[in-house]
C-alpha positions as YAML, in Angstrom:
chain: A
units: angstrom
residues:
- id: 1
  name: UNK
  ca: [148.92, 119.27, 65.90]
- id: 2
  name: UNK
  ca: [149.74, 115.97, 64.09]
- id: 3
  name: UNK
  ca: [153.37, 116.06, 65.00]
- id: 4
  name: UNK
  ca: [153.07, 117.05, 68.54]
- id: 5
  name: UNK
  ca: [150.96, 113.63, 68.84]
- id: 6
  name: UNK
  ca: [153.30, 111.75, 66.84]
- id: 7
  name: UNK
  ca: [156.22, 113.11, 68.84]
- id: 8
  name: UNK
  ca: [154.58, 112.24, 72.21]
- id: 9
  name: UNK
  ca: [153.27, 108.98, 71.44]
- id: 10
  name: UNK
  ca: [155.61, 107.67, 68.81]
- id: 11
  name: UNK
  ca: [152.40, 106.94, 66.50]
- id: 12
  name: UNK
  ca: [152.78, 106.88, 62.65]
- id: 13
  name: UNK
  ca: [149.52, 107.86, 60.55]
- id: 14
  name: UNK
  ca: [147.16, 105.19, 60.27]
- id: 15
  name: UNK
  ca: [148.28, 103.54, 63.61]
- id: 16
  name: UNK
  ca: [145.55, 102.17, 65.70]
- id: 17
  name: UNK
  ca: [146.07, 103.12, 69.37]
- id: 18
  name: UNK
  ca: [144.71, 100.78, 71.75]
- id: 19
  name: UNK
  ca: [146.12, 101.18, 75.29]
- id: 20
  name: UNK
  ca: [146.21, 98.45, 77.63]
- id: 21
  name: UNK
  ca: [145.73, 98.93, 81.66]
- id: 22
  name: UNK
  ca: [148.74, 100.49, 83.13]
- id: 23
  name: UNK
  ca: [150.57, 101.30, 80.12]
- id: 24
  name: UNK
  ca: [152.83, 104.39, 80.38]
- id: 25
  name: UNK
  ca: [152.05, 105.93, 77.09]
- id: 26
  name: UNK
  ca: [148.30, 106.19, 77.50]
- id: 27
  name: UNK
  ca: [146.64, 108.89, 76.24]
- id: 28
  name: UNK
  ca: [144.42, 108.70, 79.77]
- id: 29
  name: UNK
  ca: [145.68, 111.01, 82.84]
- id: 30
  name: UNK
  ca: [144.87, 108.95, 85.91]
- id: 31
  name: UNK
  ca: [142.68, 105.54, 85.40]
- id: 32
  name: UNK
  ca: [141.84, 105.16, 81.73]
- id: 33
  name: UNK
  ca: [138.06, 104.67, 81.68]
- id: 34
  name: UNK
  ca: [137.44, 104.18, 77.71]
- id: 35
  name: UNK
  ca: [139.80, 101.45, 76.99]
- id: 36
  name: UNK
  ca: [137.01, 99.76, 75.11]
- id: 37
  name: UNK
  ca: [137.30, 102.66, 72.43]
- id: 38
  name: UNK
  ca: [139.78, 102.05, 69.56]
- id: 39
  name: UNK
  ca: [141.40, 105.43, 67.94]
- id: 40
  name: UNK
  ca: [142.63, 105.44, 64.31]
- id: 41
  name: UNK
  ca: [144.86, 108.64, 63.65]
- id: 42
  name: UNK
  ca: [145.55, 109.29, 60.02]
- id: 43
  name: UNK
  ca: [147.15, 112.25, 57.79]
- id: 44
  name: UNK
  ca: [146.32, 113.38, 54.36]
- id: 45
  name: UNK
  ca: [149.76, 113.59, 53.68]
- id: 46
  name: UNK
  ca: [153.11, 115.50, 54.76]
- id: 47
  name: UNK
  ca: [151.59, 119.22, 54.58]
- id: 48
  name: UNK
  ca: [151.59, 121.35, 57.32]
- id: 49
  name: UNK
  ca: [148.66, 121.77, 59.11]
- id: 50
  name: UNK
  ca: [146.21, 119.59, 60.91]
- id: 51
  name: UNK
  ca: [145.35, 116.01, 59.98]
- id: 52
  name: UNK
  ca: [142.31, 114.16, 59.47]
- id: 53
  name: UNK
  ca: [140.91, 112.08, 62.10]
- id: 54
  name: UNK
  ca: [139.19, 108.73, 61.00]
- id: 55
  name: UNK
  ca: [135.74, 107.95, 62.49]
- id: 56
  name: UNK
  ca: [136.60, 106.08, 65.86]
- id: 57
  name: UNK
  ca: [135.87, 102.58, 66.04]
- id: 58
  name: UNK
  ca: [133.90, 101.67, 69.26]
- id: 59
  name: UNK
  ca: [133.80, 98.29, 70.55]
- id: 60
  name: UNK
  ca: [130.42, 97.10, 72.29]
- id: 61
  name: UNK
  ca: [130.88, 97.03, 76.09]
- id: 62
  name: UNK
  ca: [127.18, 96.05, 76.81]
- id: 63
  name: UNK
  ca: [127.08, 92.26, 75.89]
- id: 64
  name: UNK
  ca: [123.30, 91.55, 75.12]
- id: 65
  name: UNK
  ca: [122.63, 95.18, 73.61]
- id: 66
  name: UNK
  ca: [122.58, 95.15, 69.62]
- id: 67
  name: UNK
  ca: [122.14, 98.74, 68.96]
- id: 68
  name: UNK
  ca: [120.99, 102.24, 70.39]
- id: 69
  name: UNK
  ca: [117.37, 101.27, 69.30]
- id: 70
  name: UNK
  ca: [117.12, 98.47, 72.02]
- id: 71
  name: UNK
  ca: [118.50, 100.87, 74.67]
- id: 72
  name: UNK
  ca: [115.55, 103.38, 73.84]
- id: 73
  name: UNK
  ca: [113.16, 100.59, 73.54]
- id: 74
  name: UNK
  ca: [114.04, 99.42, 76.95]
- id: 75
  name: UNK
  ca: [113.34, 102.61, 78.44]
- id: 76
  name: UNK
  ca: [109.77, 102.75, 80.13]
- id: 77
  name: UNK
  ca: [107.70, 105.40, 78.72]
- id: 78
  name: UNK
  ca: [105.61, 107.21, 81.36]
- id: 79
  name: UNK
  ca: [101.81, 106.08, 80.71]
- id: 80
  name: UNK
  ca: [99.75, 109.11, 79.03]
- id: 81
  name: UNK
  ca: [97.09, 111.05, 81.50]
- id: 82
  name: UNK
  ca: [94.11, 112.88, 80.11]
- id: 83
  name: UNK
  ca: [93.57, 116.60, 81.48]
- id: 84
  name: UNK
  ca: [89.51, 116.81, 82.01]
- id: 85
  name: UNK
  ca: [87.71, 119.95, 82.23]
- id: 86
  name: UNK
  ca: [84.41, 119.73, 84.14]
- id: 87
  name: UNK
  ca: [81.49, 122.22, 83.83]
- id: 88
  name: UNK
  ca: [80.70, 124.68, 86.25]
- id: 89
  name: UNK
  ca: [77.82, 127.22, 86.82]
- id: 90
  name: UNK
  ca: [80.30, 129.93, 87.75]
- id: 91
  name: UNK
  ca: [82.57, 130.91, 84.86]
- id: 92
  name: UNK
  ca: [81.34, 132.55, 81.23]
- id: 93
  name: UNK
  ca: [81.94, 130.23, 78.32]
- id: 94
  name: UNK
  ca: [84.46, 133.03, 76.92]
- id: 95
  name: UNK
  ca: [86.51, 133.35, 79.95]
- id: 96
  name: UNK
  ca: [86.82, 129.41, 79.94]
- id: 97
  name: UNK
  ca: [88.12, 129.65, 76.05]
- id: 98
  name: UNK
  ca: [90.57, 132.19, 77.16]
- id: 99
  name: UNK
  ca: [91.91, 129.83, 79.87]
- id: 100
  name: UNK
  ca: [92.43, 127.18, 77.91]
- id: 101
  name: UNK
  ca: [94.13, 129.16, 75.30]
- id: 102
  name: UNK
  ca: [96.77, 130.64, 78.07]
- id: 103
  name: UNK
  ca: [97.08, 127.46, 79.68]
- id: 104
  name: UNK
  ca: [97.41, 124.89, 77.10]
- id: 105
  name: UNK
  ca: [100.55, 125.24, 74.62]
- id: 106
  name: UNK
  ca: [99.45, 125.38, 70.79]
- id: 107
  name: UNK
  ca: [95.57, 125.54, 71.86]
- id: 108
  name: UNK
  ca: [93.80, 127.15, 69.16]
- id: 109
  name: UNK
  ca: [90.76, 129.11, 69.32]
- id: 110
  name: UNK
  ca: [88.54, 126.40, 67.42]
- id: 111
  name: UNK
  ca: [89.65, 123.46, 69.62]
- id: 112
  name: UNK
  ca: [88.99, 125.59, 72.78]
- id: 113
  name: UNK
  ca: [85.75, 126.59, 72.10]
- id: 114
  name: UNK
  ca: [84.96, 122.93, 71.16]
- id: 115
  name: UNK
  ca: [86.42, 121.75, 74.48]
- id: 116
  name: UNK
  ca: [84.41, 124.52, 76.23]
- id: 117
  name: UNK
  ca: [80.98, 123.40, 74.61]
- id: 118
  name: UNK
  ca: [81.57, 119.71, 75.19]
- id: 119
  name: UNK
  ca: [82.20, 120.31, 78.82]
- id: 120
  name: UNK
  ca: [79.36, 122.51, 78.94]
- id: 121
  name: UNK
  ca: [76.93, 119.99, 77.45]
- id: 122
  name: UNK
  ca: [78.38, 116.70, 78.68]
- id: 123
  name: UNK
  ca: [79.76, 118.17, 82.09]
- id: 124
  name: UNK
  ca: [83.42, 116.69, 81.31]
- id: 125
  name: UNK
  ca: [85.52, 117.21, 78.25]
- id: 126
  name: UNK
  ca: [88.98, 116.01, 77.40]
- id: 127
  name: UNK
  ca: [91.44, 119.05, 77.34]
- id: 128
  name: UNK
  ca: [94.71, 117.23, 76.23]
- id: 129
  name: UNK
  ca: [96.64, 114.02, 76.59]
- id: 130
  name: UNK
  ca: [100.33, 114.01, 77.79]
- id: 131
  name: UNK
  ca: [102.72, 113.08, 80.38]
- id: 132
  name: UNK
  ca: [101.71, 112.69, 83.81]
- id: 133
  name: UNK
  ca: [104.00, 115.79, 85.22]
- id: 134
  name: UNK
  ca: [103.07, 118.07, 82.42]
- id: 135
  name: UNK
  ca: [99.10, 117.03, 83.02]
- id: 136
  name: UNK
  ca: [99.28, 117.76, 86.32]
- id: 137
  name: UNK
  ca: [100.83, 120.96, 85.64]
- id: 138
  name: UNK
  ca: [98.00, 121.91, 83.53]
- id: 139
  name: UNK
  ca: [95.50, 120.89, 85.97]
- id: 140
  name: UNK
  ca: [96.94, 122.81, 88.67]
- id: 141
  name: UNK
  ca: [97.12, 126.01, 86.06]
- id: 142
  name: UNK
  ca: [93.39, 125.60, 84.92]
- id: 143
  name: UNK
  ca: [92.08, 125.39, 88.59]
- id: 144
  name: UNK
  ca: [94.53, 128.24, 89.59]
- id: 145
  name: UNK
  ca: [92.43, 130.27, 86.94]
- id: 146
  name: UNK
  ca: [89.18, 129.13, 88.75]
- id: 147
  name: UNK
  ca: [88.42, 126.04, 86.14]
- id: 148
  name: UNK
  ca: [87.46, 122.72, 87.40]
- id: 149
  name: UNK
  ca: [89.92, 120.30, 86.31]
- id: 150
  name: UNK
  ca: [91.27, 116.93, 87.15]
- id: 151
  name: UNK
  ca: [93.68, 114.04, 85.34]
- id: 152
  name: UNK
  ca: [93.11, 110.54, 84.83]
- id: 153
  name: UNK
  ca: [95.04, 107.75, 83.28]
- id: 154
  name: UNK
  ca: [94.56, 107.70, 79.56]
- id: 155
  name: UNK
  ca: [94.39, 103.91, 79.41]
- id: 156
  name: UNK
  ca: [91.00, 104.11, 81.05]
- id: 157
  name: UNK
  ca: [91.59, 103.10, 84.75]
- id: 158
  name: UNK
  ca: [93.88, 102.80, 87.66]
...
């Protein structure tokens, strides 16, 4: 493969290939989109077999961005929502515990019992805090199993 690459492109080991727009010997077929990427090709010696490619040097194409961390930081994180369990006079306590364990991923027996008791004595209990889409799904599953449930923003208000 090493000789095939060098034969087609007339590159020697350790040559840095940086195509210019419209250059005939470009690695790209059609319009070259990744012109900001430098490729360094090297081999370990004149032996047969494949050469070792050095890690490509990537130029920054977005001014103002210093790192991937800044990209992640700039993405907005969806605000968390609480899934609330309301007390009702219809479902037995054991059934409520079973539904909580079935619907909520990772729910332990102890946590389910504590949530059920809090809802029973206080009229309301927080089941889980998660993203809005997950909270809506959990709420619908609880309701689908006959429990009274709602969601609200975890920050405290609308």
